[in-house]
Short mmCIF file of C-alpha atoms in Angstrom, two decimals:
data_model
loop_
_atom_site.label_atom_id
_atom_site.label_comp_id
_atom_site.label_asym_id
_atom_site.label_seq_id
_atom_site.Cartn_x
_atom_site.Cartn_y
_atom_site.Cartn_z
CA UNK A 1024 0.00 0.00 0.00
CA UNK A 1025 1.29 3.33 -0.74
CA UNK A 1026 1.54 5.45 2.35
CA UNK A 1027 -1.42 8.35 3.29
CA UNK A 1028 -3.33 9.03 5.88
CA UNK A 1029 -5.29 6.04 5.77
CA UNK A 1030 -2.46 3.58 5.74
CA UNK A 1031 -0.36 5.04 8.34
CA UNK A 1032 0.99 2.81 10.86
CA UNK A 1033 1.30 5.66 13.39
CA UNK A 1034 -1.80 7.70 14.22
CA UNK A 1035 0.66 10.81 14.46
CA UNK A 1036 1.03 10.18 10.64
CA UNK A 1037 -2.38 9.00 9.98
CA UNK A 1038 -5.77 9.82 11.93
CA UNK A 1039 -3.68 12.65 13.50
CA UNK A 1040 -1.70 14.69 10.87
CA UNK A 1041 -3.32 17.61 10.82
CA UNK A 1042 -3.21 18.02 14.54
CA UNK A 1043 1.05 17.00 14.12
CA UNK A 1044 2.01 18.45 10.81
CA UNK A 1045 3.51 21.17 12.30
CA UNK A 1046 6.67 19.12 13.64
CA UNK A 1047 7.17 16.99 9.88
CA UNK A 1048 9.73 20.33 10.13
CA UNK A 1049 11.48 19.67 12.45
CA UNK A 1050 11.51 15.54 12.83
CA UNK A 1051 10.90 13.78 9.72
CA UNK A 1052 13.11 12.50 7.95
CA UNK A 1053 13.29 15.10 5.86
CA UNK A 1054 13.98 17.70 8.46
CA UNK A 1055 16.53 16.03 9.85
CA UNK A 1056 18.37 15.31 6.96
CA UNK A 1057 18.13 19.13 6.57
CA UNK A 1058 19.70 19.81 9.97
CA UNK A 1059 22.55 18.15 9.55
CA UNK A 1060 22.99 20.28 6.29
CA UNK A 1061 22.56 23.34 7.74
CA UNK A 1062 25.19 22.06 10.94
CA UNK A 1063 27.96 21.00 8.46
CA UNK A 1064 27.42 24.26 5.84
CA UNK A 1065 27.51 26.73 9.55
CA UNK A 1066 30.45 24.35 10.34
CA UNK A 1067 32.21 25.07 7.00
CA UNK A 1068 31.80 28.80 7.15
CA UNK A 1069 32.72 29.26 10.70
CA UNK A 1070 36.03 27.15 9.63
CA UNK A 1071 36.45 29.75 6.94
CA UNK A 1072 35.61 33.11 9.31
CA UNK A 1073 38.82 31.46 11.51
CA UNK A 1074 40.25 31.24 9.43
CA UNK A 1075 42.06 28.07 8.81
CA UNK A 1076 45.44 28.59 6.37
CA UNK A 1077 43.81 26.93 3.68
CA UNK A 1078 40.49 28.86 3.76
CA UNK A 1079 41.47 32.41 4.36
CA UNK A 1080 41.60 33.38 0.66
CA UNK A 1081 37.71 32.13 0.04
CA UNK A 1082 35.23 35.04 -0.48
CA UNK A 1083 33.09 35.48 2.01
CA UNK A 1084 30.32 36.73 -0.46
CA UNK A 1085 29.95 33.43 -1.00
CA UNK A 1086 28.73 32.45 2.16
CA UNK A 1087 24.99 33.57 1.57
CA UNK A 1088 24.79 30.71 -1.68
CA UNK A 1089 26.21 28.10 0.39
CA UNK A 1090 23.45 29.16 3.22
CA UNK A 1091 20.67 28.90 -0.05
CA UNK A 1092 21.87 25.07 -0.21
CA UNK A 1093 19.90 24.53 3.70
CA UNK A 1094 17.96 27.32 3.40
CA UNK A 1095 15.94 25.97 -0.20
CA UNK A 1096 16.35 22.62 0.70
CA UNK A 1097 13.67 20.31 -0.99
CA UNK A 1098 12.13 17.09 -0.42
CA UNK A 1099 14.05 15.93 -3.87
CA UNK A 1100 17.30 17.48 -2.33
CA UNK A 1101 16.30 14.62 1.12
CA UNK A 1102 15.72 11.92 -1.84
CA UNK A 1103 19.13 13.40 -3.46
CA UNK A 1104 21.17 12.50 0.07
CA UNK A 1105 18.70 9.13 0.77
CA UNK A 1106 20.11 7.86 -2.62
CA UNK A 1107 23.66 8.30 -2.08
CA UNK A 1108 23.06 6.83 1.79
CA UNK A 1109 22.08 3.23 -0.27
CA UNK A 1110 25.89 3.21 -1.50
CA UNK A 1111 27.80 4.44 1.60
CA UNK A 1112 25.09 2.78 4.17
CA UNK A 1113 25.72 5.82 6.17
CA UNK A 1114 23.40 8.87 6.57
CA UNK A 1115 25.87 11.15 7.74
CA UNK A 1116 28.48 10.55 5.11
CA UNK A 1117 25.69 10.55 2.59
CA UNK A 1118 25.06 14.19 3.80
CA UNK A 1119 28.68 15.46 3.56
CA UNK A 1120 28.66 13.96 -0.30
CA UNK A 1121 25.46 15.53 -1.13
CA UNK A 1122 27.05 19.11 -0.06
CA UNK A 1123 30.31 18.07 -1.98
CA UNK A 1124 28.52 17.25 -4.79
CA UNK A 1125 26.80 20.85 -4.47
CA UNK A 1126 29.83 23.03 -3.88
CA UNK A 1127 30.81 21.21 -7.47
CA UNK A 1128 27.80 22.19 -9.07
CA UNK A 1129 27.99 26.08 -7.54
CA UNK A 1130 32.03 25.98 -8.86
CA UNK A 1131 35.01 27.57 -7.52
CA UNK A 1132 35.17 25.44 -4.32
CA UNK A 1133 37.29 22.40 -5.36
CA UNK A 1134 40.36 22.94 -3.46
CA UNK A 1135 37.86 24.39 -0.23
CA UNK A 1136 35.63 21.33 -0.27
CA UNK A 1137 37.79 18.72 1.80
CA UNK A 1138 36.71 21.58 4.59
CA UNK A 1139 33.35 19.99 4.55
CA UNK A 1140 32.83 17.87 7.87
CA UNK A 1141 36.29 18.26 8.35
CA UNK A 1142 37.67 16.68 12.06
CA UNK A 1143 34.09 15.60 12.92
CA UNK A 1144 32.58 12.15 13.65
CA UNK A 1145 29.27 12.03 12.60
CA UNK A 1146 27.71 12.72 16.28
CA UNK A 1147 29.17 15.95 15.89
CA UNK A 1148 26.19 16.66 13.49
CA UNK A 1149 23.70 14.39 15.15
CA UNK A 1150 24.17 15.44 18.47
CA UNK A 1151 23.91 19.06 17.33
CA UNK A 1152 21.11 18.41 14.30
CA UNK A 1153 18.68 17.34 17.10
CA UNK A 1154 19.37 19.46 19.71
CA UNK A 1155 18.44 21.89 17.36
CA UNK A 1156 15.52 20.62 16.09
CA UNK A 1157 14.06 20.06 19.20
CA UNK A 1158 15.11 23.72 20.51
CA UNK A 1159 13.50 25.07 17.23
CA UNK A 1160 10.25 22.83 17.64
CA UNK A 1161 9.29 23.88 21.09
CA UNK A 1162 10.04 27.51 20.28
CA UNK A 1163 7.85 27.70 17.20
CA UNK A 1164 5.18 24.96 17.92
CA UNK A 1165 5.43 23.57 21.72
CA UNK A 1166 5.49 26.55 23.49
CA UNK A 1167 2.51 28.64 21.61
CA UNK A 1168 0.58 25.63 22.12
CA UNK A 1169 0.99 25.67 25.60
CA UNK A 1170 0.82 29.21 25.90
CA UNK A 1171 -2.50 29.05 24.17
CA UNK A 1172 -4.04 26.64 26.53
CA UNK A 1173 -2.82 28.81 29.84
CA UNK A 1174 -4.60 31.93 28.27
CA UNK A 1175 -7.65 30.33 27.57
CA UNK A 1176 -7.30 28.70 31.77
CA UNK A 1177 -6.44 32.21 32.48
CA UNK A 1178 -9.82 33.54 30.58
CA UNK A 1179 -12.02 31.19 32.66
CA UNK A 1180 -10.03 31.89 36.02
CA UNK A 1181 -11.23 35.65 35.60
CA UNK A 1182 -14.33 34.95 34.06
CA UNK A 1183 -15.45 32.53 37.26
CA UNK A 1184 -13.65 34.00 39.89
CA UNK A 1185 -16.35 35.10 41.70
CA UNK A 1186 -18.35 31.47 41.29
CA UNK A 1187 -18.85 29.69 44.58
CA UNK A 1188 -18.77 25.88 44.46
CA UNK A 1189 -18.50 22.95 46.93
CA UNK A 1190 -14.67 21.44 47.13
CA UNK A 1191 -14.46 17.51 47.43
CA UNK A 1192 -11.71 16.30 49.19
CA UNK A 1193 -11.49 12.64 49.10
CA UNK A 1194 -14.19 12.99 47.07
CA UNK A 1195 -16.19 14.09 49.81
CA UNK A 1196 -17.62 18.10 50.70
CA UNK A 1197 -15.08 20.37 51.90
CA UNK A 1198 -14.74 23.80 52.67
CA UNK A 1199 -16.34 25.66 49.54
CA UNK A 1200 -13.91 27.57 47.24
CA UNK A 1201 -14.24 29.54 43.76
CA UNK A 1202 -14.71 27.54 40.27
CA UNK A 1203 -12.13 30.67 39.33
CA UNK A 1204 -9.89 30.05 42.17
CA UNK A 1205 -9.54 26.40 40.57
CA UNK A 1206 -9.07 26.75 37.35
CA UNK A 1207 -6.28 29.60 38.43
CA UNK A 1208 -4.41 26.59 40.34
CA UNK A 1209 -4.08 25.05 36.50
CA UNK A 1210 -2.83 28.29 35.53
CA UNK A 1211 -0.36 28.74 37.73
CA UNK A 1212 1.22 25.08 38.06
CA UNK A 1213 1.67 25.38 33.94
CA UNK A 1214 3.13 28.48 34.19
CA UNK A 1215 5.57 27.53 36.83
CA UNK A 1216 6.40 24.09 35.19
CA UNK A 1217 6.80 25.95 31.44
CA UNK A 1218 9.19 28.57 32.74
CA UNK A 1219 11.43 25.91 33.87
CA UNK A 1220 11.43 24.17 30.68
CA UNK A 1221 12.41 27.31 28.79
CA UNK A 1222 15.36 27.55 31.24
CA UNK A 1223 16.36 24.46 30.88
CA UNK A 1224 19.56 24.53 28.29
CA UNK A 1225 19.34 23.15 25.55
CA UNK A 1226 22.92 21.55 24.96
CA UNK A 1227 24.94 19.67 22.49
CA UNK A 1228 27.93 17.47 22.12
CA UNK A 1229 31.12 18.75 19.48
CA UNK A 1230 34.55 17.90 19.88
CA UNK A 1231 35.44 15.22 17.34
CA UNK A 1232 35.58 11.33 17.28
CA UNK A 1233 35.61 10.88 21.36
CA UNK A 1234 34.73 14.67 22.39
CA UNK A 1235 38.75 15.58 22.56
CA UNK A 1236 39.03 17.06 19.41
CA UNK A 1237 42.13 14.39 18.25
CA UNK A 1238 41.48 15.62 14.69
CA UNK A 1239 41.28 18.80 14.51
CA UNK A 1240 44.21 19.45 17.26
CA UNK A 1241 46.81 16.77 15.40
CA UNK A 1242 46.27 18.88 12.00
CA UNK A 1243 45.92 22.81 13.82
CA UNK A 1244 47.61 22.42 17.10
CA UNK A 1245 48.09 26.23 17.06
CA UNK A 1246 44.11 27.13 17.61
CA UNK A 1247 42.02 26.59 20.79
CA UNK A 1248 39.35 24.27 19.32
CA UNK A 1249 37.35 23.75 22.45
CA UNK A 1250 36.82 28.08 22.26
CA UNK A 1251 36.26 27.27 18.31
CA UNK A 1252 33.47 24.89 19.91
CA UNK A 1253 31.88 26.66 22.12
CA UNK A 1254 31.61 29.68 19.59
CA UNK A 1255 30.12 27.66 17.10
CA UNK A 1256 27.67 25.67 19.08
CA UNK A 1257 26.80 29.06 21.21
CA UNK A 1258 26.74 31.46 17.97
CA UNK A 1259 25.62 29.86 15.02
CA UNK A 1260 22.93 27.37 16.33
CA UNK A 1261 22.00 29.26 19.86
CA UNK A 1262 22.90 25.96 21.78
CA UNK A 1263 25.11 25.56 24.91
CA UNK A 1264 28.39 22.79 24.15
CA UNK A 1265 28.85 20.30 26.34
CA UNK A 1266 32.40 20.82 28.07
CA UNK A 1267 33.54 17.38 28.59
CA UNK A 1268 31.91 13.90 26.62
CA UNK A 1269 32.43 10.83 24.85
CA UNK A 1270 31.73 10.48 21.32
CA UNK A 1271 28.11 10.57 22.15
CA UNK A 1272 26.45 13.67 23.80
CA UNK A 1273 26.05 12.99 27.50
CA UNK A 1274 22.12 13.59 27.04
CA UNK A 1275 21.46 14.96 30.55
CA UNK A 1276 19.96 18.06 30.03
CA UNK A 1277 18.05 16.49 26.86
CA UNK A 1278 16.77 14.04 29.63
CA UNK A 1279 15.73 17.40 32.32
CA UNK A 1280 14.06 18.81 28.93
CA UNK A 1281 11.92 15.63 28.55
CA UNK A 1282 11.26 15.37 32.50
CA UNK A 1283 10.06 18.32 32.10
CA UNK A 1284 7.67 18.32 29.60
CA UNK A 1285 6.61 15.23 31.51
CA UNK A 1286 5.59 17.40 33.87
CA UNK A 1287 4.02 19.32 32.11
CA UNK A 1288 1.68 16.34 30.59
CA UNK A 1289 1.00 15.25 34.02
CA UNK A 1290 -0.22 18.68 34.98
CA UNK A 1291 -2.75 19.11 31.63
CA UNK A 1292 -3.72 15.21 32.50
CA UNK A 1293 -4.99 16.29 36.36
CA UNK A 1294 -6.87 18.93 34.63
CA UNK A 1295 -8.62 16.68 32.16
CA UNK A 1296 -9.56 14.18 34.71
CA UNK A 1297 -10.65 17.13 37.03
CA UNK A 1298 -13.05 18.59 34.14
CA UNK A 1299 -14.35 14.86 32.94
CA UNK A 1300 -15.65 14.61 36.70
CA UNK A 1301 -17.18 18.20 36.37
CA UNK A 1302 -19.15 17.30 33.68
CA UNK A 1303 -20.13 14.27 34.98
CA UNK A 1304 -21.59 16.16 38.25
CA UNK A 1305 -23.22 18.41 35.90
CA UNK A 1306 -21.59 21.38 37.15
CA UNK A 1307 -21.05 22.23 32.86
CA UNK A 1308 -22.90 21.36 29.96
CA UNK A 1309 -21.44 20.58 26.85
CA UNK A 1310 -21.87 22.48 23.34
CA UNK A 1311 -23.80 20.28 21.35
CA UNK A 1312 -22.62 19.86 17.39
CA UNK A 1313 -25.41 19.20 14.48
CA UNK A 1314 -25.14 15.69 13.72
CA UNK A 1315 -22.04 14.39 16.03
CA UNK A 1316 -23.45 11.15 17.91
CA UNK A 1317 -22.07 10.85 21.69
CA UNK A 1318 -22.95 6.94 21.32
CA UNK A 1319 -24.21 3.98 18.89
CA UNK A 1320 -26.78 2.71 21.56
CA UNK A 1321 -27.58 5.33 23.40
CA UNK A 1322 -28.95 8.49 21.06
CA UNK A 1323 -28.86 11.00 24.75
CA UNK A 1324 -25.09 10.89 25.22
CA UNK A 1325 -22.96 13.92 24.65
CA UNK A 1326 -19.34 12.52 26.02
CA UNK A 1327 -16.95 14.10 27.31
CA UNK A 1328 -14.94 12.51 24.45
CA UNK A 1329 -11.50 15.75 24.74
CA UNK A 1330 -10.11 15.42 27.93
CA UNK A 1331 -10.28 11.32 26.93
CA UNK A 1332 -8.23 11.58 24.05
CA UNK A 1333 -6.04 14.39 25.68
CA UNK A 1334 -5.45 12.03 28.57
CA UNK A 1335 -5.04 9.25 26.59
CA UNK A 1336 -2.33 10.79 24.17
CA UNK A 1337 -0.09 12.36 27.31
CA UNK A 1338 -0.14 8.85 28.78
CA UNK A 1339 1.78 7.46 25.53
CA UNK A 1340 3.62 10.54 25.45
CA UNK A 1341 4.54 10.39 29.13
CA UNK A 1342 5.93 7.12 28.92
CA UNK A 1343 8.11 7.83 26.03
CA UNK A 1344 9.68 10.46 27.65
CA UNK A 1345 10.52 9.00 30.62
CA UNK A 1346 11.92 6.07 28.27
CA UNK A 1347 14.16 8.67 26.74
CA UNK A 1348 15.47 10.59 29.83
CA UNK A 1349 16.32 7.14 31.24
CA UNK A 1350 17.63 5.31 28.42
CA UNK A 1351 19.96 8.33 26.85
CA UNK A 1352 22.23 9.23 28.93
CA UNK A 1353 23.57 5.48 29.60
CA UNK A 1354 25.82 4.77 26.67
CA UNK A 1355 28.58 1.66 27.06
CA UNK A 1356 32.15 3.16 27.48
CA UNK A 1357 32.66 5.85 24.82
CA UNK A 1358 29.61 4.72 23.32
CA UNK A 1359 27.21 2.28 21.61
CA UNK A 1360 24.50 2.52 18.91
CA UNK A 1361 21.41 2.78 20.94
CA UNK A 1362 21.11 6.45 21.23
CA UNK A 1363 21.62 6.44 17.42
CA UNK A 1364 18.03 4.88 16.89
CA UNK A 1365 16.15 5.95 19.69
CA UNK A 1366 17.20 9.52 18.97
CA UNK A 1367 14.99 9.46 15.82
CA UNK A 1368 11.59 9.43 18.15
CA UNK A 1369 12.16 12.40 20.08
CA UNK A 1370 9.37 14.03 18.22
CA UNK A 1371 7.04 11.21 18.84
CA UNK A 1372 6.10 12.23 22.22
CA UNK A 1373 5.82 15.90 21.06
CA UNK A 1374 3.22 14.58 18.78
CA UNK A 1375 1.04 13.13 21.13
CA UNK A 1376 1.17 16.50 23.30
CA UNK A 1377 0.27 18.38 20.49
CA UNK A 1378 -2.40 16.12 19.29
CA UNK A 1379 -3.02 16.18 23.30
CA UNK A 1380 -2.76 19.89 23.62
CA UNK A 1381 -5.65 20.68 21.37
CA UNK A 1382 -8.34 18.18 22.29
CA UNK A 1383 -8.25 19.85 25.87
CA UNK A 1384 -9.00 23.11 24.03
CA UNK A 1385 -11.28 22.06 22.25
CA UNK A 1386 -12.90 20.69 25.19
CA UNK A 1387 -12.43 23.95 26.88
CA UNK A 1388 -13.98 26.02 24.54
CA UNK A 1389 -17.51 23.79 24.49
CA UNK A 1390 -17.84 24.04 28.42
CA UNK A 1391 -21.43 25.86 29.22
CA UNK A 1392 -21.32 26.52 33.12
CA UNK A 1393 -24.24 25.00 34.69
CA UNK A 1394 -24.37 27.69 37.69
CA UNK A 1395 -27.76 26.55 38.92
CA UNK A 1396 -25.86 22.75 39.66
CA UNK A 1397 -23.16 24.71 41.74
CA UNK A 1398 -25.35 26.35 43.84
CA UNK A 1399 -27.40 23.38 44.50
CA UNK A 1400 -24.54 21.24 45.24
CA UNK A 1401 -23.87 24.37 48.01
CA UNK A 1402 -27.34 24.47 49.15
CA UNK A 1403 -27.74 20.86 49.93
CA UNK A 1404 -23.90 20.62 51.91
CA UNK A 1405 -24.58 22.67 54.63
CA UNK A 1406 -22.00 20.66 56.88
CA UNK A 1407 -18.79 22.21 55.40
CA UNK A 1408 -19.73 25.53 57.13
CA UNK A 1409 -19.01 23.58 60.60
CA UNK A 1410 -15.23 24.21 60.39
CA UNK A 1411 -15.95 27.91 60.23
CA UNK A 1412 -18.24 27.81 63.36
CA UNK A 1413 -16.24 25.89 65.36
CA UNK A 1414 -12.62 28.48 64.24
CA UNK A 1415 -14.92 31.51 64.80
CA UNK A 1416 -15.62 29.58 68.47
CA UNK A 1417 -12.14 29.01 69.24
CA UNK A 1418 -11.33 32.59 68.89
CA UNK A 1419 -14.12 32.90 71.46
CA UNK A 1420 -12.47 30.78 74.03
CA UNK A 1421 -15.92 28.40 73.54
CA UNK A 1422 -15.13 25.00 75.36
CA UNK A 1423 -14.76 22.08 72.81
CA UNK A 1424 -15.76 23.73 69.89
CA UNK A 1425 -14.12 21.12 67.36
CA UNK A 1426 -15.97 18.25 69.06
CA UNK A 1427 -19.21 20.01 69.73
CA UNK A 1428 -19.45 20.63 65.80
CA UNK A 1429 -18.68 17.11 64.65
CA UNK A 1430 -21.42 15.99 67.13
CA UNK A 1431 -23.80 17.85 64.81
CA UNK A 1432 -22.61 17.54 61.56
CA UNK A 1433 -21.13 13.82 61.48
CA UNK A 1434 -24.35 11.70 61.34
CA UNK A 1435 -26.47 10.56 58.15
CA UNK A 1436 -28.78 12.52 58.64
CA UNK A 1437 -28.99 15.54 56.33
CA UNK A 1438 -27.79 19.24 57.59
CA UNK A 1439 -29.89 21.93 56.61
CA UNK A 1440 -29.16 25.81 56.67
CA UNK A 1441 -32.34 25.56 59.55
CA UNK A 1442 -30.45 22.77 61.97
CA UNK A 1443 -27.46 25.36 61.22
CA UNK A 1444 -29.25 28.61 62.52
CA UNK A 1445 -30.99 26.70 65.21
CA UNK A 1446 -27.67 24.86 66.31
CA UNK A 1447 -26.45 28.89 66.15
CA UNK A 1448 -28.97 30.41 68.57
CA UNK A 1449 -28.03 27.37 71.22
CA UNK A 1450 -24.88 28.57 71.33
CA UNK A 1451 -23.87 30.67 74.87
CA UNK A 1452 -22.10 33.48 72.79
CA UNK A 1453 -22.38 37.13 72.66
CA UNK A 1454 -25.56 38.26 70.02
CA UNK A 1455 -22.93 40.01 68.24
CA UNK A 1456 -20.60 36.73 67.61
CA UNK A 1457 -24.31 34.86 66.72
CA UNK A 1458 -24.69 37.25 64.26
CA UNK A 1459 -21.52 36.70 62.69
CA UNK A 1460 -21.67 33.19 62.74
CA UNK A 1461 -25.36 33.78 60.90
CA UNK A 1462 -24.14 35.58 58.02
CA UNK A 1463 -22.08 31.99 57.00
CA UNK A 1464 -23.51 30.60 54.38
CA UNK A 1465 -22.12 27.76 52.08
CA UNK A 1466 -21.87 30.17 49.38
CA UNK A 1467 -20.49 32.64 51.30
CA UNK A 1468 -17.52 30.75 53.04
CA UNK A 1469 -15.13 30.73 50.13
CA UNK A 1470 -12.19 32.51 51.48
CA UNK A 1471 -9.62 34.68 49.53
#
């Protein structure tokens, strides 16, 4: 079968691609193969703005064409370097002889062109090709996403802040609080968790064959290639070189990058589970679509169908990245292949987010608050107004005010707002602490 959207393996590809196509540029094949294009042409000119000996005579006009060669770069220029990779069997190498091949073509570069991936190993590229990508992805698709859903959190936090509803604790009433208040809890653990992320460095390995630069030292012992490094790395692709490695990237703050989008998924999968039960206690209606079916049987149902697929998604994604952070940065001596192959899913969990991301939005943005149901639910719980009766009686110096209170409210029977005021005018308290204690109300008793 040729491959489309119905023939997919992955649903990232398949049922899901419009929700992921954002990231085909950044990890498909395609994109990395273009990354590692871009690394070895910035590598190139950065030799030449040294300069080395052989390279200080090339014009540095130049420089914007051999830019054009990453910056244009076309599927058929990916199929170009996938062709070559059947002969040599190696994708990196099959990069550095598509670029050769392309410096011939432009002309003028023959005796320059040995310059081309020039004292590297080929984790030089990888290790900063995906760094990259990944830096580049959650600037341009990750974080707006994210972003997006906080404002729209942030949009009902002000729009319900003044909402009273019951809290369940153990699933039980507890002291009332604001639907605003609660939704502004979301707000700020995202907020908190995201800012991390974005300070978390994004870092890369370069320093030849086993990170000590052998190469490039035994040819141009005169130059101070770990500076060279950290220039290149720093300047030219905005990530921070890792100071001391093995062939391999160490992977450690790749690994704090996917614990903490982790984190982040974990967060966004409380708040999914918190809204499903919402709508189950009828506390929001649902916007209802022309001719969407909640259910084959049952022709009433309107399910709560986002946060399912939203939690769903972040659980796959979730355990992906923990298999990443864990797996990475454990490499045998100076290193094996595993990191080669697992490296090429790092925008699989980013996919699932995404797809993740969007169904809680969209989830979001059909809630229809169901105010009545709050204020019922408030009504009929008058018990959760004992704990501020028995505080208020405390203050008062009132003998065993904690255990007088649970002898009223902890039986079966039900506690109305009239058991409350009667309870009230029992009390031997001044008529101006009565009064106070009237003006409690389950509605009322939401605190700051």
């Amino acid at each position: 079968m040729d491959l489309s959207l119905l023939t997919a393996i992955s649903p990232i590809d398949g049922r899901y691609r419009s929700k992921t196509e954002p990231l085909a540029e950044y990890f498909s094949e395609y994109a990395l193969i273009r990354y590692r294009v871009r690394v070895e042409i910035e590598y190139f000119i950065t030799l030449c703005e040294l300069p080395l000996p052989q390279l200080q005579d090339i014009n540095h006009s130049l420089f914007d064409q051999l830019r054009d060669i990453y910056r244009q770069f076309t599927p058929a220029d990916a199929q170009r370097v996938k062709d070559i990779e059947k002969v040599t069997n190696h994708d990196v190498k099959a990069v550095e002889y598509f670029i050769k091949e392309r410096l011939d073509a432009m002309g003028g570069f023959e005796k320059y062109k040995e310059f081309i991936h020039f004292g590297l190993t080929s984790q030089d590229i990888n290790n900063t090709s995906v760094p990259l990508s990944i830096k580049e992805a959650l600037e341009n698709v990750y974080y707006p996403l994210v972003e997006e859903l906080i404002e729209q959190l942030h949009d009902y936090a002000e729009q319900w802040k003044n909402i009273p509803m019951l809290a369940k604790t153990h699933g039980q009433p507890a002291s009332p609080t604001r639907l605003g208040k609660e939704v502004m809890v979301y707000v700020y653990r995202l907020e908190e968790q995201l800012r991390g992320l974005k300070e978390t460095p994004v870092t890369a390995k370069f320093g030849g064959a086993t990170g000590n630069y052998n190469a490039h030292h035994v040819a141009y012992p005169q130059y101070d290639w770990r500076e060279f490094g950290n220039s290149f790395v720093s300047e030219k692709l905005g990530l921070e070189r890792e100071q001391y490695t093995t062939q391999i990237s160490n992977y450690d703050w790749l690994g704090a990058i996917f614990d903490a989008m982790r984190r982040i998924n974990t967060i966004v999968i409380d708040l999914d589970r918190d809204f499903w039960m919402y709508i189950s206690m009828d506390y929001f209606k649902q916007k209802i679509k022309k001719g969407e079916v909640g259910s084959s049987a049952m022709p009433h149902k309107v399910n709560p169908i986002d946060y399912e697929n939203s939690e769903g998604n972040l659980g796959i994604a979730n355990a992906i990245l923990q298999f990443l952070a864990a797996k990475l940065p454990v490499s045998r001596l100076q290193r094996d292949l595993t990191d080669s192959t697992v490296l090429r899913n790092v925008g699989v969990p980013m996919g699932h987010a995404l797809i993740a991301f969007q169904s809680t939005l969209k989830g979001l943005r059909k809630l229809i608050l169901n105010e009545e149901k709050l204020q019922e639910d408030l009504d009929n719980t008058w018990a959760v107004v004992a704990e501020a009766i028995q505080t208020i009686l405390r203050r008062e110096a009132y003998p065993n005010p904690y255990e007088t209170l649970k002898a009223l409210t902890r039986t079966n029977e039900k506690l109305t707002g009239e058991k409350i005021r009667n309870f009230i005018e029992t009390l031997e308290v001044s008529e101006e602490v009565k009064e106070e204690l009237r003006a409690i109300t389950p509605a009322t008793y939401t605190g700051i």
